[in-house]
mmCIF file of C-alpha atoms in Angstrom:
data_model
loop_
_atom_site.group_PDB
_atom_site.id
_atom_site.type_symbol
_atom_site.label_atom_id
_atom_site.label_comp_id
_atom_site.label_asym_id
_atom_site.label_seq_id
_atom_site.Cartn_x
_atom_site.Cartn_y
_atom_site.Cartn_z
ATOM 1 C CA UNK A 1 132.144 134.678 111.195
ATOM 2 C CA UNK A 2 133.228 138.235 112.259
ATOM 3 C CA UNK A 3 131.827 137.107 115.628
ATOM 4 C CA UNK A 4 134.589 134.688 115.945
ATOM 5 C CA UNK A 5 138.471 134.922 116.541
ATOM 6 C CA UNK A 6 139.458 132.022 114.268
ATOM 7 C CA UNK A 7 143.109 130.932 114.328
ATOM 8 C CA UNK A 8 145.091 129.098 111.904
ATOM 9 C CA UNK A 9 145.428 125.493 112.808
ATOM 10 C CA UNK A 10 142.046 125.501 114.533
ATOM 11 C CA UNK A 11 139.525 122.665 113.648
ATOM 12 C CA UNK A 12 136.275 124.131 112.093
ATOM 13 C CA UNK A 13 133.312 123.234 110.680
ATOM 14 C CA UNK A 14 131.203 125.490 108.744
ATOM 15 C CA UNK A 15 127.507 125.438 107.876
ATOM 16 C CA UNK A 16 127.100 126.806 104.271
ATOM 17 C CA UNK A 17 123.716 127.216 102.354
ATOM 18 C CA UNK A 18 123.348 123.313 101.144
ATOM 19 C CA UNK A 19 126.425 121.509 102.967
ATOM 20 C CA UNK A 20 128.526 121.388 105.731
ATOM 21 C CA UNK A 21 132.303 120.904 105.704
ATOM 22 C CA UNK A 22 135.368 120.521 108.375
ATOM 23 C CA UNK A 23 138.196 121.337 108.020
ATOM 24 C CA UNK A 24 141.109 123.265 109.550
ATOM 25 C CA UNK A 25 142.116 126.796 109.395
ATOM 26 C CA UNK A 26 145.180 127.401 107.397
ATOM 27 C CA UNK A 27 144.524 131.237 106.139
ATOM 28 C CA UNK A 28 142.229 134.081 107.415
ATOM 29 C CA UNK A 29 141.360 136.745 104.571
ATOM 30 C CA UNK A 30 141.839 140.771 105.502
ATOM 31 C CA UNK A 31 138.523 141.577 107.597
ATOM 32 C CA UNK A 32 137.696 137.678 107.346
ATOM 33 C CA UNK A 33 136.204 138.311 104.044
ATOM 34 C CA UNK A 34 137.275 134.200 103.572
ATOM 35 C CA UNK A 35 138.435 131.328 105.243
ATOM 36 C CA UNK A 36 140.847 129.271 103.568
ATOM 37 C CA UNK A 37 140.648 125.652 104.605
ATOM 38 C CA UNK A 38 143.047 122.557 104.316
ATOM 39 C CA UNK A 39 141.691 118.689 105.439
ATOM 40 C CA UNK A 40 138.679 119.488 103.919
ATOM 41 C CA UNK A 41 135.893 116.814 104.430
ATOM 42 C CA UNK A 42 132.079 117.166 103.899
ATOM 43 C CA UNK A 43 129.959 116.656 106.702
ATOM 44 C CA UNK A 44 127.166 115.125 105.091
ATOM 45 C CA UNK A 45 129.307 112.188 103.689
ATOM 46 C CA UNK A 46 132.388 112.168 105.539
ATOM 47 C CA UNK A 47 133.668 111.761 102.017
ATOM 48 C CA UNK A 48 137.372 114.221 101.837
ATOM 49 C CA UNK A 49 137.799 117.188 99.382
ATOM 50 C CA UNK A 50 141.017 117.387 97.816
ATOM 51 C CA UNK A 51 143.034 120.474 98.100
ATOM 52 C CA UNK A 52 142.504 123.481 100.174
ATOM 53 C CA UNK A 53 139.834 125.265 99.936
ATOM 54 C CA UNK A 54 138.366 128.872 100.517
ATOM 55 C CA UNK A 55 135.009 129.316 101.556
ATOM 56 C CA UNK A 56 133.706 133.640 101.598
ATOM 57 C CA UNK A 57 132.034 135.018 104.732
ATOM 58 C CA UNK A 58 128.586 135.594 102.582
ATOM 59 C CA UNK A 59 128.227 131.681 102.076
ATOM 60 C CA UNK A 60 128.706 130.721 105.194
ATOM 61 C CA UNK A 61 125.999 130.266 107.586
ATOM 62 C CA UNK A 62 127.203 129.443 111.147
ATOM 63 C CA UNK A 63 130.713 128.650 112.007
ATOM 64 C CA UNK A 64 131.644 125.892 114.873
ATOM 65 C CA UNK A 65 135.036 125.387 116.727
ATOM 66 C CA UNK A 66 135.686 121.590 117.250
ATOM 67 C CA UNK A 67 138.906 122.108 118.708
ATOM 68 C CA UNK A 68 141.219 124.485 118.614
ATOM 69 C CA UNK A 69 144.656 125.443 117.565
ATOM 70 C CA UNK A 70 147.471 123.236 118.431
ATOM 71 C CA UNK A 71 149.793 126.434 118.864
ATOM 72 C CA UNK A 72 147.366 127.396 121.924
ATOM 73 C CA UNK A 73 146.203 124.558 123.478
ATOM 74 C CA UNK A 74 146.551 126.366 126.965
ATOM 75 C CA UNK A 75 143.292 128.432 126.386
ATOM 76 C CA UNK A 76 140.095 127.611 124.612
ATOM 77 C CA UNK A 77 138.421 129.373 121.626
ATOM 78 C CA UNK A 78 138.189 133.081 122.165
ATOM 79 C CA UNK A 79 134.397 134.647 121.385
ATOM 80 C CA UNK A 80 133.598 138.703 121.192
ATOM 81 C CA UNK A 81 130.333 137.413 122.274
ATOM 82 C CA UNK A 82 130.578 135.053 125.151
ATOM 83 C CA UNK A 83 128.360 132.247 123.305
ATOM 84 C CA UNK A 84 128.550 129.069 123.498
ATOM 85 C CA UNK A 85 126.719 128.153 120.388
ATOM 86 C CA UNK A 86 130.076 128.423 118.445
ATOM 87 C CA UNK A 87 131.567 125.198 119.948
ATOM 88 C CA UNK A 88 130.653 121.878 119.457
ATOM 89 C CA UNK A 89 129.678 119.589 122.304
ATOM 90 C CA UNK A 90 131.617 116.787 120.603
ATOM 91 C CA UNK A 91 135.401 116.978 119.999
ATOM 92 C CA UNK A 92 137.118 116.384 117.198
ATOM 93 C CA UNK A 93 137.853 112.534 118.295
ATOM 94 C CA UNK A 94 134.094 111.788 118.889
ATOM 95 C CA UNK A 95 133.239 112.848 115.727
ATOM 96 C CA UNK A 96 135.271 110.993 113.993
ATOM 97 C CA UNK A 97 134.903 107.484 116.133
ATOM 98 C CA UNK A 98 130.934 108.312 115.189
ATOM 99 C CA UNK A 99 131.704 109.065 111.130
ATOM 100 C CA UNK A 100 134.093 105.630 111.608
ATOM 101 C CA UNK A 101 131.265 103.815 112.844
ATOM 102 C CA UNK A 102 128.992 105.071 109.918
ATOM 103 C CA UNK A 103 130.924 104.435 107.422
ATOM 104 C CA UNK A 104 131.951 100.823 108.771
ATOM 105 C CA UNK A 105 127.895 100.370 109.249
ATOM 106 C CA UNK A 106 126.896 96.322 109.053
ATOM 107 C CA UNK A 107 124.037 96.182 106.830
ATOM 108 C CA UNK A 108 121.858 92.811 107.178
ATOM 109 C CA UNK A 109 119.357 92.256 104.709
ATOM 110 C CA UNK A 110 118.904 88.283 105.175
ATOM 111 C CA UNK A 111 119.029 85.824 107.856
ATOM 112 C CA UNK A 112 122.647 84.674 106.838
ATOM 113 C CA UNK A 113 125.926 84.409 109.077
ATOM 114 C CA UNK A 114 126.492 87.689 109.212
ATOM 115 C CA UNK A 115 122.504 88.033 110.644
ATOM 116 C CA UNK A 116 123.112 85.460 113.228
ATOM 117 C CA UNK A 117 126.907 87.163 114.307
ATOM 118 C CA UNK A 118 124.823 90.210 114.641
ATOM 119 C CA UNK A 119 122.708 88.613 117.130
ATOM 120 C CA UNK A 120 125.758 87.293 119.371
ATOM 121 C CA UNK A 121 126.864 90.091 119.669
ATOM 122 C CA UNK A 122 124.067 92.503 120.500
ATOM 123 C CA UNK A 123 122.853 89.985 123.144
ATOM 124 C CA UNK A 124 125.931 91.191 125.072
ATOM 125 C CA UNK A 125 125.203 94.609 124.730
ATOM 126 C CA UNK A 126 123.001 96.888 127.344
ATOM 127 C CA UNK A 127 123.244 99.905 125.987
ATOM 128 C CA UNK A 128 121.226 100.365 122.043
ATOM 129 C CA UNK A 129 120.300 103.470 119.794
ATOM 130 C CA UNK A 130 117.194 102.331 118.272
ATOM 131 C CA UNK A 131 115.876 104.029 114.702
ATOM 132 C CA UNK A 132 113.796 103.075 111.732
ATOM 133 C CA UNK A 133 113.010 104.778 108.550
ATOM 134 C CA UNK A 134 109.775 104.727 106.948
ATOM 135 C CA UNK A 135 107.492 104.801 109.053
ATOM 136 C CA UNK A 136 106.384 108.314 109.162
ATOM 137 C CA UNK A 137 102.444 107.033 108.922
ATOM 138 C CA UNK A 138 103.182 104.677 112.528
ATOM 139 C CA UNK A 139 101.479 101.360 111.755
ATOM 140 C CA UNK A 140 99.727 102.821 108.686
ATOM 141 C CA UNK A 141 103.072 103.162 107.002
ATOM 142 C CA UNK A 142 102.975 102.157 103.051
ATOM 143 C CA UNK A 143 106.436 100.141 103.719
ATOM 144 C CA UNK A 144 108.620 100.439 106.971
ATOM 145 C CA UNK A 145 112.232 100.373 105.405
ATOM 146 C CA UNK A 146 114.986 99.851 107.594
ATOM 147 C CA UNK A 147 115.729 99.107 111.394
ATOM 148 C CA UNK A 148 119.087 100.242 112.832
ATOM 149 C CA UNK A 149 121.132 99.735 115.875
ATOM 150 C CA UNK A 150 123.764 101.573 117.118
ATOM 151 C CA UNK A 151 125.769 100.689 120.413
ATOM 152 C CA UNK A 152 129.085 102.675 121.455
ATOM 153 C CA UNK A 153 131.021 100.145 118.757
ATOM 154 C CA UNK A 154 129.138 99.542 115.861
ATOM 155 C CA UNK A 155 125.681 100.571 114.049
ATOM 156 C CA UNK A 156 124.233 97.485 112.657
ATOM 157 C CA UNK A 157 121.194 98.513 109.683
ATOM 158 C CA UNK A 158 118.480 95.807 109.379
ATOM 159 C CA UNK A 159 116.439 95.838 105.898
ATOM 160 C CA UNK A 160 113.387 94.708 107.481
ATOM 161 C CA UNK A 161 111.534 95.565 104.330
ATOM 162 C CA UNK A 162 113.181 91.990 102.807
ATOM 163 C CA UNK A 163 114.158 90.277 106.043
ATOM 164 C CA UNK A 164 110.579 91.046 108.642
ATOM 165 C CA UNK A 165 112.146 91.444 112.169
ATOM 166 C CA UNK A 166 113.107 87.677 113.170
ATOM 167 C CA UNK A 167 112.512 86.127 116.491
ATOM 168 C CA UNK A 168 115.707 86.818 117.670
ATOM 169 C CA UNK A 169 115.942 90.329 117.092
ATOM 170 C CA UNK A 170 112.830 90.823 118.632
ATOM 171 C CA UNK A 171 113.675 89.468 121.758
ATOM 172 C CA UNK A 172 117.120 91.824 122.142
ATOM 173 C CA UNK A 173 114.602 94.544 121.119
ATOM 174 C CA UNK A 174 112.339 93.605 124.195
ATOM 175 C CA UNK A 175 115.003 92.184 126.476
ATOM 176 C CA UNK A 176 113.917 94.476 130.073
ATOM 177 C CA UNK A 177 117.892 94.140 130.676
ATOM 178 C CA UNK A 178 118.815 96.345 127.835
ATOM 179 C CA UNK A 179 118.719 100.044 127.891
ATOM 180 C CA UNK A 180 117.669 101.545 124.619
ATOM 181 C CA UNK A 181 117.537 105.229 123.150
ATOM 182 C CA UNK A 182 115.200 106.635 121.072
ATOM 183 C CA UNK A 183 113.906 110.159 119.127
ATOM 184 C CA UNK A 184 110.322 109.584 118.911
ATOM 185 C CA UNK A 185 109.921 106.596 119.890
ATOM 186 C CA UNK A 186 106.429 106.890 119.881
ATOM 187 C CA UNK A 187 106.237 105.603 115.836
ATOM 188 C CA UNK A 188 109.360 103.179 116.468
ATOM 189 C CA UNK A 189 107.106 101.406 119.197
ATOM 190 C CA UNK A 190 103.721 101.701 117.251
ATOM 191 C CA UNK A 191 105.534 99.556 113.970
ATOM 192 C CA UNK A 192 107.229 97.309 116.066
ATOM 193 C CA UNK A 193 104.610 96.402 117.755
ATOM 194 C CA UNK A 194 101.518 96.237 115.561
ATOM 195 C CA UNK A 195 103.571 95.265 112.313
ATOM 196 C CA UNK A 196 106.003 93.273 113.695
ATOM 197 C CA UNK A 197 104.944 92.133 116.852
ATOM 198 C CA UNK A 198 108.061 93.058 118.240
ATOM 199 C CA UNK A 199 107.047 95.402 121.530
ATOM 200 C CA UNK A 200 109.969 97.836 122.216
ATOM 201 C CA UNK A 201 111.290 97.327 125.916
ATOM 202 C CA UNK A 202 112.357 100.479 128.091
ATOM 203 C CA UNK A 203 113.457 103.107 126.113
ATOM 204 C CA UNK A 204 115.300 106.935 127.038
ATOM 205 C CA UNK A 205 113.241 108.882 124.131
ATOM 206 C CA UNK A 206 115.274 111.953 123.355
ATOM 207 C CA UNK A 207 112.375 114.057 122.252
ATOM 208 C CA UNK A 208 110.387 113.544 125.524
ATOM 209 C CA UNK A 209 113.770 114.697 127.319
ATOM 210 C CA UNK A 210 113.635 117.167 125.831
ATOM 211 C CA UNK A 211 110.226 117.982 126.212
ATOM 212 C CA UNK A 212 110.264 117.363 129.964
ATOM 213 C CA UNK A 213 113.061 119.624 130.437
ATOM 214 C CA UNK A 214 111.810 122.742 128.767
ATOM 215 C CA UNK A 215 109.090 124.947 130.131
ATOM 216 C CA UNK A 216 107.762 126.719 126.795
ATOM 217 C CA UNK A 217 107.741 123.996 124.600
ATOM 218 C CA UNK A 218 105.501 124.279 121.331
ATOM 219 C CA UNK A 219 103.467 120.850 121.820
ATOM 220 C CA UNK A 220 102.726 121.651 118.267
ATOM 221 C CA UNK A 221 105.844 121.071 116.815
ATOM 222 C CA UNK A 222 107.595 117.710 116.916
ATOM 223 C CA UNK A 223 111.260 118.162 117.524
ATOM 224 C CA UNK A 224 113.258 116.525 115.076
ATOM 225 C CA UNK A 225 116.410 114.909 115.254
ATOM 226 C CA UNK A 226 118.543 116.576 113.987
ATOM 227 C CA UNK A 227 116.871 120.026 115.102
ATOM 228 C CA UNK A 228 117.658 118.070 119.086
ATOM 229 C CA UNK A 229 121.636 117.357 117.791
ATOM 230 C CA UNK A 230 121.867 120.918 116.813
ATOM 231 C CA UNK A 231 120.356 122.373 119.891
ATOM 232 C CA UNK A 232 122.186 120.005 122.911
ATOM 233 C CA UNK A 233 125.314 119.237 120.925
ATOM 234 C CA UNK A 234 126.230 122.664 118.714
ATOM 235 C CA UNK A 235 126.188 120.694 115.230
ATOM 236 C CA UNK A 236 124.934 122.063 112.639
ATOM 237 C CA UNK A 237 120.953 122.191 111.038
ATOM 238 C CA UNK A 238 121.318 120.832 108.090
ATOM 239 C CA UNK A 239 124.119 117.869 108.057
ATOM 240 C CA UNK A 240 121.174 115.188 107.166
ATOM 241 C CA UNK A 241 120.465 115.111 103.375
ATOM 242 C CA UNK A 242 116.509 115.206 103.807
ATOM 243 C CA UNK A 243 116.384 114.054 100.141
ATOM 244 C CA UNK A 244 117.313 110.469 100.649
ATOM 245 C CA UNK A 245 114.709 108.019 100.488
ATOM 246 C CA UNK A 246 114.099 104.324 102.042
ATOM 247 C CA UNK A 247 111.667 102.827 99.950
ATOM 248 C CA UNK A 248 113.457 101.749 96.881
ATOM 249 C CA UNK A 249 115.699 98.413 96.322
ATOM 250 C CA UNK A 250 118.952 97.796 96.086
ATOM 251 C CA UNK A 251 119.494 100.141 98.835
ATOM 252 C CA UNK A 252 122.959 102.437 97.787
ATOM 253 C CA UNK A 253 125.909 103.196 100.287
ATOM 254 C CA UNK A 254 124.357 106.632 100.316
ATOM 255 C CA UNK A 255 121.254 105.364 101.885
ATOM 256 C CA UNK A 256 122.387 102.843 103.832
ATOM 257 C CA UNK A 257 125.013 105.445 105.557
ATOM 258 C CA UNK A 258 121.825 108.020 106.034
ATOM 259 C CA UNK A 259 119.940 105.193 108.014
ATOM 260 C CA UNK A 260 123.207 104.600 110.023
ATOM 261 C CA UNK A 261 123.867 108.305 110.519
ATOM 262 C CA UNK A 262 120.433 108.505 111.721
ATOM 263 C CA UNK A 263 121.270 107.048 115.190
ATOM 264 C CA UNK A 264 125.124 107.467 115.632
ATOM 265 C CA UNK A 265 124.529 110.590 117.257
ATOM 266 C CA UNK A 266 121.670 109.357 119.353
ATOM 267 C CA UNK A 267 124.021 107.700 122.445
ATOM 268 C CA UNK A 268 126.457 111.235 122.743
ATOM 269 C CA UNK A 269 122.813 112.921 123.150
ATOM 270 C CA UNK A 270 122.000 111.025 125.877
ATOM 271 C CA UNK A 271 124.556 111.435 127.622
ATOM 272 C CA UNK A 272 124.469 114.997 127.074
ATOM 273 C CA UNK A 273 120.970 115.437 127.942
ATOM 274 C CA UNK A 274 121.305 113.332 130.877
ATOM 275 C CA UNK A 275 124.596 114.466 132.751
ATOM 276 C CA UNK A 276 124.303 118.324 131.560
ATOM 277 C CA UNK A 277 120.857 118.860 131.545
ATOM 278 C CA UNK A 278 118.559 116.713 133.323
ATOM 279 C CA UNK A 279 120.881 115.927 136.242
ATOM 280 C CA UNK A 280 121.891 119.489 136.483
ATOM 281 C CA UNK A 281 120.406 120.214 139.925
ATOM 282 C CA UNK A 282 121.707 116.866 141.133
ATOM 283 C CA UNK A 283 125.228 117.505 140.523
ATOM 284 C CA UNK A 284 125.162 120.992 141.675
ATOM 285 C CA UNK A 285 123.883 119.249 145.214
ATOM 286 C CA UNK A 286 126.990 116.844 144.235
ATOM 287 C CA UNK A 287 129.149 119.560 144.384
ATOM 288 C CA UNK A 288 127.886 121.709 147.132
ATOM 289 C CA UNK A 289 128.353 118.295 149.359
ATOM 290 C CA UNK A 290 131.719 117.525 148.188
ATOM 291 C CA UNK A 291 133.081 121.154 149.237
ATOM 292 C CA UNK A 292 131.271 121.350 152.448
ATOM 293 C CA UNK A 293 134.534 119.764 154.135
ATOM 294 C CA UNK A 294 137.102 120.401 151.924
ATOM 295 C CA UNK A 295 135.969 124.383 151.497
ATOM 296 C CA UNK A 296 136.327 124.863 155.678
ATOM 297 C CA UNK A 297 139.496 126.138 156.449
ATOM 298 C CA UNK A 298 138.887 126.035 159.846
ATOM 299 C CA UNK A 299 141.019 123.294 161.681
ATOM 300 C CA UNK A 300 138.941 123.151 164.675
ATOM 301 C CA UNK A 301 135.389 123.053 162.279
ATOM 302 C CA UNK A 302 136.677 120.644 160.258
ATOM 303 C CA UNK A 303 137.622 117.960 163.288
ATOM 304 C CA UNK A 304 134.345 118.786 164.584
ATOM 305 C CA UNK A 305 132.586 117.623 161.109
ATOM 306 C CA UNK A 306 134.360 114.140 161.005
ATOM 307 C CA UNK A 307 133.785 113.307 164.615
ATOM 308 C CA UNK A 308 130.955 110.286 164.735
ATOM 309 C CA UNK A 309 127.319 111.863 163.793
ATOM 310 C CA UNK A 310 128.130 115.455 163.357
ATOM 311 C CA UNK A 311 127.863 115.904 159.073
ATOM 312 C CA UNK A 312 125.516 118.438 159.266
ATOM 313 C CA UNK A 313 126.228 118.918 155.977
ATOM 314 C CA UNK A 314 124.054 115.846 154.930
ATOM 315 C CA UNK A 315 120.912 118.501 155.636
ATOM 316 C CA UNK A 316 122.055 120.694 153.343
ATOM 317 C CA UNK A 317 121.900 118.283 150.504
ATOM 318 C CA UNK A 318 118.521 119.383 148.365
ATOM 319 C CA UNK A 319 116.477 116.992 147.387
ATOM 320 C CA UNK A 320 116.737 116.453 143.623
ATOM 321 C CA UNK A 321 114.167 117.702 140.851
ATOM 322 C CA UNK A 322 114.061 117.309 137.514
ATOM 323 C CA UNK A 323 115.992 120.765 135.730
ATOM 324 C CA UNK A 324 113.749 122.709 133.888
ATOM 325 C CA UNK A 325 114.369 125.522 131.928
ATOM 326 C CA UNK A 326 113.012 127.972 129.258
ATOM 327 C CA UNK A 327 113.072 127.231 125.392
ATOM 328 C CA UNK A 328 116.118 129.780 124.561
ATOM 329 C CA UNK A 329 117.999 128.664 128.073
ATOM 330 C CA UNK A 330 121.495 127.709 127.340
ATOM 331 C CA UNK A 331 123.711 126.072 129.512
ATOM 332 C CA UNK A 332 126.151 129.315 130.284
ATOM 333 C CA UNK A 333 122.690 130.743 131.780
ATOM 334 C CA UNK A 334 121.632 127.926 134.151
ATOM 335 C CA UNK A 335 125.599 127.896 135.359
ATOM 336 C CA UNK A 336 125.106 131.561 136.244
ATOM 337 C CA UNK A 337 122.071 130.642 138.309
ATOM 338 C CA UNK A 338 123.425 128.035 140.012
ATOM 339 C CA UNK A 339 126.488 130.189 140.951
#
């Protein structure tokens, strides 16, 4: 925390030993021995803590800025060290149009109405977050639990323990017209198919972004969800409770919310991974192009570029490649590069 110039009104969420809260800054203790914090919410739950509430610089683990003071709004979050890690990749509005979505979660359990209005309406969607829970053994799992499905509206959580996956479903899940996102899609297609004979169509898997996009990877070591959110987006590594379980019935509101939270995140990683990462080099070419005109001051030069079959500047354009970096690159580093 002494890394950080925190300001009262700013919007913060802090990673303690065993939970997470946000909340915003309303006191700063001498030498930041404590932050005092009003709007408290936990980050877990999205459930609110009443009162304000003071949290000591030896509990807290990491501290992230989801937006800053209101008082300021002119100039972003000031850091002694230049890091990026200390903001969030999501703003405060994101967040909470994800936790709204989780917490307003559809949970279908039998082929009823509310089944069949689920179908109508992801028909007409293109873009899906795909999860399940349970199935850590693949096809050998004991019991696959749940199937959920998250689009940029609503997160839909299927008990396919009780309900199987239903011809309908299945076809959305295959439809070659929908785009779909994944972590590890490798078990999600493996139960699908072989349990439920329910082959997943194209799929963006967020691990194997990931993977493709990092030169030292450890192929030993399975990058987890929640270890990719806290790596491309800045939240914190431990706002999944590990300790909730799938298997048992009636499913609670805790569990079904855990399933739900499970892919919320998945579509803002995408798009992260896609438009800041993996399309990196592409964009830089984007904006190397773009100036070539604009950035020549030269009156003459710049009537001689429009006349008919003189942009040069189209040879200049690199070809694109897929961005690669190292395991520890951040994006402040591959800026300076490009630069």
């Amino acid at each position: 925390m002494d890394k950080l110039e925190l300001t009262k009104g700013q919007i913060i969420l802090l990673e303690l030993e065993d939970e997470c809260v946000i909340g915003e800054v309303l006191h700063i203790g001498a030498k930041k021995s404590f932050v005092r914090l009003k709007n408290v919410r936990d980050f877990q739950s999205n459930v609110p803590i009443s009162g304000n509430q003071d949290y000591y610089s030896s509990e807290i683990r990491t501290v992230k800025i989801i937006q800053d003071s209101t008082l300021d709004e002119s100039s972003g979050p000031e850091q002694k060290d230049g890091s990026s890690t200390s903001i969030t990749r999501l703003n405060l509005e994101d967040i909470q149009d994800i936790y709204d979505r989780i917490d307003n979660h559809i949970f279908v359990f039998q082929t009823d109405i509310k089944y069949h209005d689920a179908i109508k309406y992801l028909r007409n969607q293109r873009l899906l977050a795909i999860g399940m829970e349970g199935i850590e053994g693949g096809r050998h799992s004991t019991s696959p639990s749940l199937l959920s499905i998250a689009t940029p509206e609503r997160i839909y959580v299927f008990d396919v323990m009780w309900m199987n996956v239903p011809k309908d479903l299945r076809a959305i899940l295959g439809d070659p017209k929908v785009r779909r996102v994944a972590h590890n899609a490798r078990l999600v297609e493996d139960v699908l198919r072989h349990r439920y004979q329910a082959p997943l169509g194209k799929c963006f898997d967020t691990l194997v972004a990931h993977i493709s996009t990092t030169n030292d990877y450890d192929d030993q070591h399975e990058l987890s969800i929640q270890e990719c959110l806290a790596k491309y987006l800045n939240l914190p590594s431990n706002f999944f409770d590990s300790s909730i379980k799938f298997n048992n019935r009636p499913l609670n509101e805790s569990q079904r919310k855990a399933a739900a939270k499970n892919v919320a995140f998945l579509l803002a990683l995408q798009d992260y991974l896609v438009h800041e990462v993996m399309l990196e080099p592409f964009y830089h070419s984007c904006r190397q192009y773009g100036a070539s005109l604009a950035g020549d001051d030269e009156h003459l030069a710049s009537v001689m570029k429009l006349s008919k079959g003189r942009n040069e500047d189209l040879h200049d354009i690199e070809r694109f490649r897929l961005n690669v970096r190292g395991e520890g690159e951040d994006d402040d580093e591959v800026d300076e590069v490009d630069d």
